[in-house]
JSON list of C-alpha atoms in Angstrom, two decimals:
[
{"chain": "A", "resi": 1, "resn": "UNK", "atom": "CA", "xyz": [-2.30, 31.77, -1.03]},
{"chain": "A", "resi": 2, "resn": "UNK", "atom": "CA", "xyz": [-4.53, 29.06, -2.25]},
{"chain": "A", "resi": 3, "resn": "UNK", "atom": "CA", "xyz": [-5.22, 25.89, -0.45]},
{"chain": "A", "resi": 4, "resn": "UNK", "atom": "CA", "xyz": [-4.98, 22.69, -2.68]},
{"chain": "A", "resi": 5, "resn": "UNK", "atom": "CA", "xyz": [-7.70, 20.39, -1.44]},
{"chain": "A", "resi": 6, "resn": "UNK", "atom": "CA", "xyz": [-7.65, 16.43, -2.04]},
{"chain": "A", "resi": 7, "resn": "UNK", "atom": "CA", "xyz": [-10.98, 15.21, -1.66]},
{"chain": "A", "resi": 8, "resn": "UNK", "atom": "CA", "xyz": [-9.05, 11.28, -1.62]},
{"chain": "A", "resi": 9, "resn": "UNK", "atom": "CA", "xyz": [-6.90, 12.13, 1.02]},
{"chain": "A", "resi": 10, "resn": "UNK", "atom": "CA", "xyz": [-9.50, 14.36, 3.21]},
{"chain": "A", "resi": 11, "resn": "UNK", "atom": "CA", "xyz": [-11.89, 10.68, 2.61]},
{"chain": "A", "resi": 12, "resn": "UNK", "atom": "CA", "xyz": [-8.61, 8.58, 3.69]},
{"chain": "A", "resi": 13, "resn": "UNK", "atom": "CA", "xyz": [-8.06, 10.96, 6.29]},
{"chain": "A", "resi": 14, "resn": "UNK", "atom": "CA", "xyz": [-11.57, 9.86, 8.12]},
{"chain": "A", "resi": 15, "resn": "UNK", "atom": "CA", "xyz": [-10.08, 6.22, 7.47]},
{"chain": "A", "resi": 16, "resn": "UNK", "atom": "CA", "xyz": [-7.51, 5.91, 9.51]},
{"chain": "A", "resi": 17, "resn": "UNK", "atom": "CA", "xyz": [-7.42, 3.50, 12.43]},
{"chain": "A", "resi": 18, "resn": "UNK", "atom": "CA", "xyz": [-9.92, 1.69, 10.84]},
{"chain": "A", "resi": 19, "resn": "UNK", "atom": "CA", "xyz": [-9.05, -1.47, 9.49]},
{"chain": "A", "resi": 20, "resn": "UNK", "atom": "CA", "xyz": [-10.48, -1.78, 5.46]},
{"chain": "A", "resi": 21, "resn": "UNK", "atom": "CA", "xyz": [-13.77, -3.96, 5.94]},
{"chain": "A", "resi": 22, "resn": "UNK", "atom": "CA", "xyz": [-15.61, -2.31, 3.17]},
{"chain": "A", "resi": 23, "resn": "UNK", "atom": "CA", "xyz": [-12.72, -2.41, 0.08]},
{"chain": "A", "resi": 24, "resn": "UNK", "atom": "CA", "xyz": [-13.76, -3.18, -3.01]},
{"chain": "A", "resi": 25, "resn": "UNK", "atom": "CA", "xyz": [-10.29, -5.08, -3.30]},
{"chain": "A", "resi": 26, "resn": "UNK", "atom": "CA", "xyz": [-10.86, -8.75, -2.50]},
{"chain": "A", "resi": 27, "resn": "UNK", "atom": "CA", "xyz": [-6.71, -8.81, -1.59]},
{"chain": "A", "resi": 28, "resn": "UNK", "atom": "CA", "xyz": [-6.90, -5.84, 0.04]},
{"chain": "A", "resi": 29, "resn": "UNK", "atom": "CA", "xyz": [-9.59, -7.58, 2.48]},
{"chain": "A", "resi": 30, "resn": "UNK", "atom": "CA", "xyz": [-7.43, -10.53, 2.81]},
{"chain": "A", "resi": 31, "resn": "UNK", "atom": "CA", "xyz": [-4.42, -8.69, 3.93]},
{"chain": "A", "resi": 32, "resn": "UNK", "atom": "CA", "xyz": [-6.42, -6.73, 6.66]},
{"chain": "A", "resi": 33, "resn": "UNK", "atom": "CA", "xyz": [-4.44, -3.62, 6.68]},
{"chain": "A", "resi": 34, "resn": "UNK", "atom": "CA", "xyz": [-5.30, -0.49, 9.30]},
{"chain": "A", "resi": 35, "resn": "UNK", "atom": "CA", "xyz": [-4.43, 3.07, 7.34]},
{"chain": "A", "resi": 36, "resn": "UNK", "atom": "CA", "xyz": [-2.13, 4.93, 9.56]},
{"chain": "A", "resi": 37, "resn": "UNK", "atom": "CA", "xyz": [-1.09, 7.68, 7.34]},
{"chain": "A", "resi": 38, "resn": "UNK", "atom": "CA", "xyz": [-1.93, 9.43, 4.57]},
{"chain": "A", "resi": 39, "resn": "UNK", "atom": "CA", "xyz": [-0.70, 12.13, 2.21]},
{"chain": "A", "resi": 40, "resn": "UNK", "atom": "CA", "xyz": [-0.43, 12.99, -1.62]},
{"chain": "A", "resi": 41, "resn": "UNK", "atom": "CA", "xyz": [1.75, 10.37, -2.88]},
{"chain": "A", "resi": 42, "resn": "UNK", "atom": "CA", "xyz": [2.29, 8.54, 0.68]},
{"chain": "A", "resi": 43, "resn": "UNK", "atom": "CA", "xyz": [0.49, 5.85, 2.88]},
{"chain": "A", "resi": 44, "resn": "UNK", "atom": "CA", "xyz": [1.49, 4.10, 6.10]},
{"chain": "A", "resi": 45, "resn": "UNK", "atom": "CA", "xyz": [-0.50, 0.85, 6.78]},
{"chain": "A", "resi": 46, "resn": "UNK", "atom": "CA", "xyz": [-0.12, -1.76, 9.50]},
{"chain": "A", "resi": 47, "resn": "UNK", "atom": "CA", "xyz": [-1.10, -5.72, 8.61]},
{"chain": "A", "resi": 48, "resn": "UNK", "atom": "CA", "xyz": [-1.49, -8.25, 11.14]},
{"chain": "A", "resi": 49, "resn": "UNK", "atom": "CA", "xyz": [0.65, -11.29, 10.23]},
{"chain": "A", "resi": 50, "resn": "UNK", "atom": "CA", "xyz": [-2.25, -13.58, 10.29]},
{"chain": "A", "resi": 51, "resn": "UNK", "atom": "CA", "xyz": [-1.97, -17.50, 9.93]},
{"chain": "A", "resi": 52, "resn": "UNK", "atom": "CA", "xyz": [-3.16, -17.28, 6.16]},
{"chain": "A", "resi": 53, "resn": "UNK", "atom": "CA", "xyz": [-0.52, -15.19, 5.48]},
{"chain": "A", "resi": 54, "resn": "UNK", "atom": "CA", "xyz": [2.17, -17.76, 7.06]},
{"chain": "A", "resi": 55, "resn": "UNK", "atom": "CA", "xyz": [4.64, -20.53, 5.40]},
{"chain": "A", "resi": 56, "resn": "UNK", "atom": "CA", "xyz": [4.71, -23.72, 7.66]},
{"chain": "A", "resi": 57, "resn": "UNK", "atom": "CA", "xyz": [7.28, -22.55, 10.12]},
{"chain": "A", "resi": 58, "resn": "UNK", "atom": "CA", "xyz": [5.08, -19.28, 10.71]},
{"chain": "A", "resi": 59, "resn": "UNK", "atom": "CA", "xyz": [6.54, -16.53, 9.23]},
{"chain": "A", "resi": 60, "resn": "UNK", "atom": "CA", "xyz": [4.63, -14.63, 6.32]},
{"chain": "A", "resi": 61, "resn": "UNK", "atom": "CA", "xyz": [5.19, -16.15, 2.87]},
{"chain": "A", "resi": 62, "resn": "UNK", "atom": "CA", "xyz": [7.06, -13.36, 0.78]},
{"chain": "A", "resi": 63, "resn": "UNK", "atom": "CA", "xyz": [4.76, -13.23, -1.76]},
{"chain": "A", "resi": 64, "resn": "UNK", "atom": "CA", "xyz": [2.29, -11.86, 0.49]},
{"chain": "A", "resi": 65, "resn": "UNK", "atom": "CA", "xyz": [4.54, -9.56, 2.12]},
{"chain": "A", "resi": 66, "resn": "UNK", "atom": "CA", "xyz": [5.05, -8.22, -1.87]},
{"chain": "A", "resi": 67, "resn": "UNK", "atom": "CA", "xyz": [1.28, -8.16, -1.74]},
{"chain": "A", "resi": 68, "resn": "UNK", "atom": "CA", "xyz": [1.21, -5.91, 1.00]},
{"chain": "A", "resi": 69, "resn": "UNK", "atom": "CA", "xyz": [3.91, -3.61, -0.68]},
{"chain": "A", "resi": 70, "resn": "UNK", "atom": "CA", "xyz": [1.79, -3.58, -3.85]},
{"chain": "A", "resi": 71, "resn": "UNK", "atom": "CA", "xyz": [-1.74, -3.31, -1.54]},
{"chain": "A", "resi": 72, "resn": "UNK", "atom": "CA", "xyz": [0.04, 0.25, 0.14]},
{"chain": "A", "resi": 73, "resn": "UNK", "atom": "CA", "xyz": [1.46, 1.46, -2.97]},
{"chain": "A", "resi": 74, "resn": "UNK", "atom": "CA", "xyz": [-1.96, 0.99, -4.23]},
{"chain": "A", "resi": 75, "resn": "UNK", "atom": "CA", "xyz": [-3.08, 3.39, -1.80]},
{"chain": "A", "resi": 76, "resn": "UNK", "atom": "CA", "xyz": [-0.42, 5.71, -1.91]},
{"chain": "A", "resi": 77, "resn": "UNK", "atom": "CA", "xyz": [-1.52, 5.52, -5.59]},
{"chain": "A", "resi": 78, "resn": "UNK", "atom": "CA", "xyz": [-4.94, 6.37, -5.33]},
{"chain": "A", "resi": 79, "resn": "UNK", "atom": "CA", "xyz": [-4.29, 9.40, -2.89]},
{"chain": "A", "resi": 80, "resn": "UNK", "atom": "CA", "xyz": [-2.64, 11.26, -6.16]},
{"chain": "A", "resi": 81, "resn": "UNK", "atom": "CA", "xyz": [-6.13, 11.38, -7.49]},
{"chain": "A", "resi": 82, "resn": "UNK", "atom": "CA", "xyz": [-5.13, 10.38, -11.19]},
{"chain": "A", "resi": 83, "resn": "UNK", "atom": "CA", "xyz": [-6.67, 10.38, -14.24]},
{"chain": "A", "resi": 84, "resn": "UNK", "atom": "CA", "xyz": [-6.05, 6.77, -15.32]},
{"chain": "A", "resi": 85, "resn": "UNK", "atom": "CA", "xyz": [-5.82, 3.67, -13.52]},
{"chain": "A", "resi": 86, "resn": "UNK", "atom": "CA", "xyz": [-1.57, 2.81, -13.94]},
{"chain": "A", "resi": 87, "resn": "UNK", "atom": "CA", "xyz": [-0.43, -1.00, -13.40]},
{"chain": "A", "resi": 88, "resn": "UNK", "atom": "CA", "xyz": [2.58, -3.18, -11.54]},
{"chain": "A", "resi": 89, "resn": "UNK", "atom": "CA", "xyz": [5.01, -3.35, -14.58]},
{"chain": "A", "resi": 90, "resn": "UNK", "atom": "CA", "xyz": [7.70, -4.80, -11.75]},
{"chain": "A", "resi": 91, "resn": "UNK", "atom": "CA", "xyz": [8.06, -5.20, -8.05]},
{"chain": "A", "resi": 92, "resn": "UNK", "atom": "CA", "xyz": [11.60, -5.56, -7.27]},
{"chain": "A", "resi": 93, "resn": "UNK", "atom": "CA", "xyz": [11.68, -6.56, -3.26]},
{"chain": "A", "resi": 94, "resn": "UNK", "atom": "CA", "xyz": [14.65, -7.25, -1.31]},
{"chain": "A", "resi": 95, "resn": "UNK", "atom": "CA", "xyz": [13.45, -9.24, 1.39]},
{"chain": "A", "resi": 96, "resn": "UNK", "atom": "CA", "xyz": [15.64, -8.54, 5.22]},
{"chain": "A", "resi": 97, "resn": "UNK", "atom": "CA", "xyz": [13.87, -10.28, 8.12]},
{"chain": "A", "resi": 98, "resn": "UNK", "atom": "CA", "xyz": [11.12, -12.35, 8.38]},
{"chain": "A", "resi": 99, "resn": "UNK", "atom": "CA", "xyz": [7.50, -11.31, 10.75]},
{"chain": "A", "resi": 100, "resn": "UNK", "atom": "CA", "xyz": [6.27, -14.14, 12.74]},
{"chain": "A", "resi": 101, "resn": "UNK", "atom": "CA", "xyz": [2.43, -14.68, 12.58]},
{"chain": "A", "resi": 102, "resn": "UNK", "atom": "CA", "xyz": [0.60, -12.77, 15.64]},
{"chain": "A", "resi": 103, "resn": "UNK", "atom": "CA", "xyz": [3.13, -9.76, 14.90]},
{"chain": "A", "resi": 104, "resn": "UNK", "atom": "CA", "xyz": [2.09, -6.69, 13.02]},
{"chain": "A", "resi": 105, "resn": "UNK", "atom": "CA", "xyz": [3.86, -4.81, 9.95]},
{"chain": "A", "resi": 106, "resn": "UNK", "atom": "CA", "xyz": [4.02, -1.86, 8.96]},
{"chain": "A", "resi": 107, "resn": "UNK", "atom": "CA", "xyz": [4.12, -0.48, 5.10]},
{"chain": "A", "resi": 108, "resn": "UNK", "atom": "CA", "xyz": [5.50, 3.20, 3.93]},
{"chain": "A", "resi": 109, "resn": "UNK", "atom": "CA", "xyz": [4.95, 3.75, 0.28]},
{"chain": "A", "resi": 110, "resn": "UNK", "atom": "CA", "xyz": [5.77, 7.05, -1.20]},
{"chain": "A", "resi": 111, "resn": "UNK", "atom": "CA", "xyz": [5.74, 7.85, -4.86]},
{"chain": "A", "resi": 112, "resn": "UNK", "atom": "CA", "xyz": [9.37, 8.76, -6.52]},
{"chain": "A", "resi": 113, "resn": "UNK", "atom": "CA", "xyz": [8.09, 10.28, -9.55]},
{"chain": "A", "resi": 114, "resn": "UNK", "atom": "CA", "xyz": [4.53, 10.54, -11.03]},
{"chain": "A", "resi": 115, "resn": "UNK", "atom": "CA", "xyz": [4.78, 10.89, -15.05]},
{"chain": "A", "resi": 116, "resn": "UNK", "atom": "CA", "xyz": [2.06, 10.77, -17.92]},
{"chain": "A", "resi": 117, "resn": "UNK", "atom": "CA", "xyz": [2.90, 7.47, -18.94]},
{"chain": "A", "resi": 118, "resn": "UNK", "atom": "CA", "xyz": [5.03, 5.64, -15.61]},
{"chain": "A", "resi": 119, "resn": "UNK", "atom": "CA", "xyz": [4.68, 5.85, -11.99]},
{"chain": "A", "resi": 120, "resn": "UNK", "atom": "CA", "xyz": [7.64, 5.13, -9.52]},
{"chain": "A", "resi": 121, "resn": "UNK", "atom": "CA", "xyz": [6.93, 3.90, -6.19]},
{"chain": "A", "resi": 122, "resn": "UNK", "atom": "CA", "xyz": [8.93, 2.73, -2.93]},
{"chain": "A", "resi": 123, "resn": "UNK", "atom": "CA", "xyz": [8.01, 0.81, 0.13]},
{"chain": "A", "resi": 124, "resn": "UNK", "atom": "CA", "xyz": [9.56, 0.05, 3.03]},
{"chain": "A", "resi": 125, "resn": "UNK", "atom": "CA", "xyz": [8.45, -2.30, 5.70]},
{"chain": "A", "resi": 126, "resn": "UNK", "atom": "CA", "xyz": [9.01, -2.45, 9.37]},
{"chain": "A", "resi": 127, "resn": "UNK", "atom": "CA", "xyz": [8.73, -4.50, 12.35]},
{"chain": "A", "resi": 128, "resn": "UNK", "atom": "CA", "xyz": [7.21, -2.74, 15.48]},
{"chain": "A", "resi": 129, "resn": "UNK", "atom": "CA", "xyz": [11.06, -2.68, 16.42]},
{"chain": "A", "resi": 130, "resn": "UNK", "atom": "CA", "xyz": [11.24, -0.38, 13.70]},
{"chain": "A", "resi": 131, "resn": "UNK", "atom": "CA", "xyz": [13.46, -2.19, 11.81]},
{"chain": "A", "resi": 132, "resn": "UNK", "atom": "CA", "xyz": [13.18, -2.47, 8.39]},
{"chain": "A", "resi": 133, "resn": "UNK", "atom": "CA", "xyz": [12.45, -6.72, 7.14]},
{"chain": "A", "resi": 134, "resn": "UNK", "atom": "CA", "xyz": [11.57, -5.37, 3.20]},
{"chain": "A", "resi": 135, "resn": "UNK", "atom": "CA", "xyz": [12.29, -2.96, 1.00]},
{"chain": "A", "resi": 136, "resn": "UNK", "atom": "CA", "xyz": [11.01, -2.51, -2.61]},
{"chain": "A", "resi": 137, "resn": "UNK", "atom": "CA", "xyz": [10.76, -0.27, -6.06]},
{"chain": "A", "resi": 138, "resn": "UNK", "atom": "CA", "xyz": [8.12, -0.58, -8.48]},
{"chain": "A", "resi": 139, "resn": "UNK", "atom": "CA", "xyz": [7.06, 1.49, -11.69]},
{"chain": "A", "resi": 140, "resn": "UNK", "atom": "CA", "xyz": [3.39, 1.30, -13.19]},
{"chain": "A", "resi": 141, "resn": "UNK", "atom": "CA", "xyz": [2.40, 1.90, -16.44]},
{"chain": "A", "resi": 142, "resn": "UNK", "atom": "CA", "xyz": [-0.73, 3.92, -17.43]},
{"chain": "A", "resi": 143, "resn": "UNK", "atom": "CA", "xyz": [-3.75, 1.82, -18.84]},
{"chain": "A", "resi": 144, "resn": "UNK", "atom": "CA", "xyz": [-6.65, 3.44, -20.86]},
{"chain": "A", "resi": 145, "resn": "UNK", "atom": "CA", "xyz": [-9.05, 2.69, -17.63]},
{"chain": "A", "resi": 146, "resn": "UNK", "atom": "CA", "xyz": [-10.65, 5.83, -16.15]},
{"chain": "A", "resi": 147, "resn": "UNK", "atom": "CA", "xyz": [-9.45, 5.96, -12.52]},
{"chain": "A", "resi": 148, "resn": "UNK", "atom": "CA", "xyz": [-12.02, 5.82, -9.49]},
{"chain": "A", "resi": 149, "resn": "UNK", "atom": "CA", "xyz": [-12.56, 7.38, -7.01]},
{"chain": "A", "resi": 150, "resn": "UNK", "atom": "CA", "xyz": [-12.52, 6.65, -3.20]},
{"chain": "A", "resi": 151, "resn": "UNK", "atom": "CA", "xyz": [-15.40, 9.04, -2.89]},
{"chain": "A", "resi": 152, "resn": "UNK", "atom": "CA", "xyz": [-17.60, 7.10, -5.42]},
{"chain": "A", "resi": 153, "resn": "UNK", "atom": "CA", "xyz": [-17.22, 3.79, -3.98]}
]
């Protein structure tokens, strides 16, 4: 039987417990994420709720918990190694609870189907209760950008 390497995932792999300090995403910076888990098509990442992040009574403004769906889905993304680079067509969230600044999230994207031409993502994301303050879908569209890679960053 024939192994199926990754070399995206095998670099992710050494990432993890690391917060990203060295992304070339400026948003990706901002949000602070730690990689917890990664796989083909699947990436766990926990983001501190910093005060940036916050509306004035201290919970996180939703459009930056939709940026941190769309920064792990990124990821998630990138870990299928693909050809082109695909954008956000949509980002449907249903937001459930609220994270208080000081607390810590955590994002699971997985991708739902990978075509030639449109990518469908989910995301969940959790409290450290485990339960579950935003869910979301997204589909990407294929641009006629080659794709990088992690490994030639």
């Amino acid at each position: 039987m024939q192994t199926i390497t990754n070399s995206t995932v095998e670099y992710l792999k050494n990432q993890l417990d690391k917060p990203f300090t060295d992304s070339i995403s400026p948003s990706t910076l901002l949000l602070a994420g730690t990689l917890k888990h990664i796989g083909v098509g699947e990436a766990w990442v926990d983001y501190p709720i910093k005060h940036d992040l916050t509306n004035p009574v201290g919970m996180i403004q939703g459009g930056f918990l939709a940026a941190i769906i769309d920064d792990t889905i990124g990821i998630a993304f990138f870990s299928m190694e693909p050809e082109y680079m695909f954008t956000t067509t949509n980002l449907n969230v249903n937001y459930l609870f609220g994270a208080r600044k000081g607390e810590t999230v955590r994002a699971k994207a997985n991708v739902i189907r990978m075509g030639k031409k449109i990518a469908n993502f989910e995301c969940k994301v959790y409290n450290l209760k485990g339960e579950v303050i935003a869910s979301s879908t997204t589909n990407l569209v294929v641009t006629t950008v080659k794709a990088m890679s992690f490994i030639d960053l």
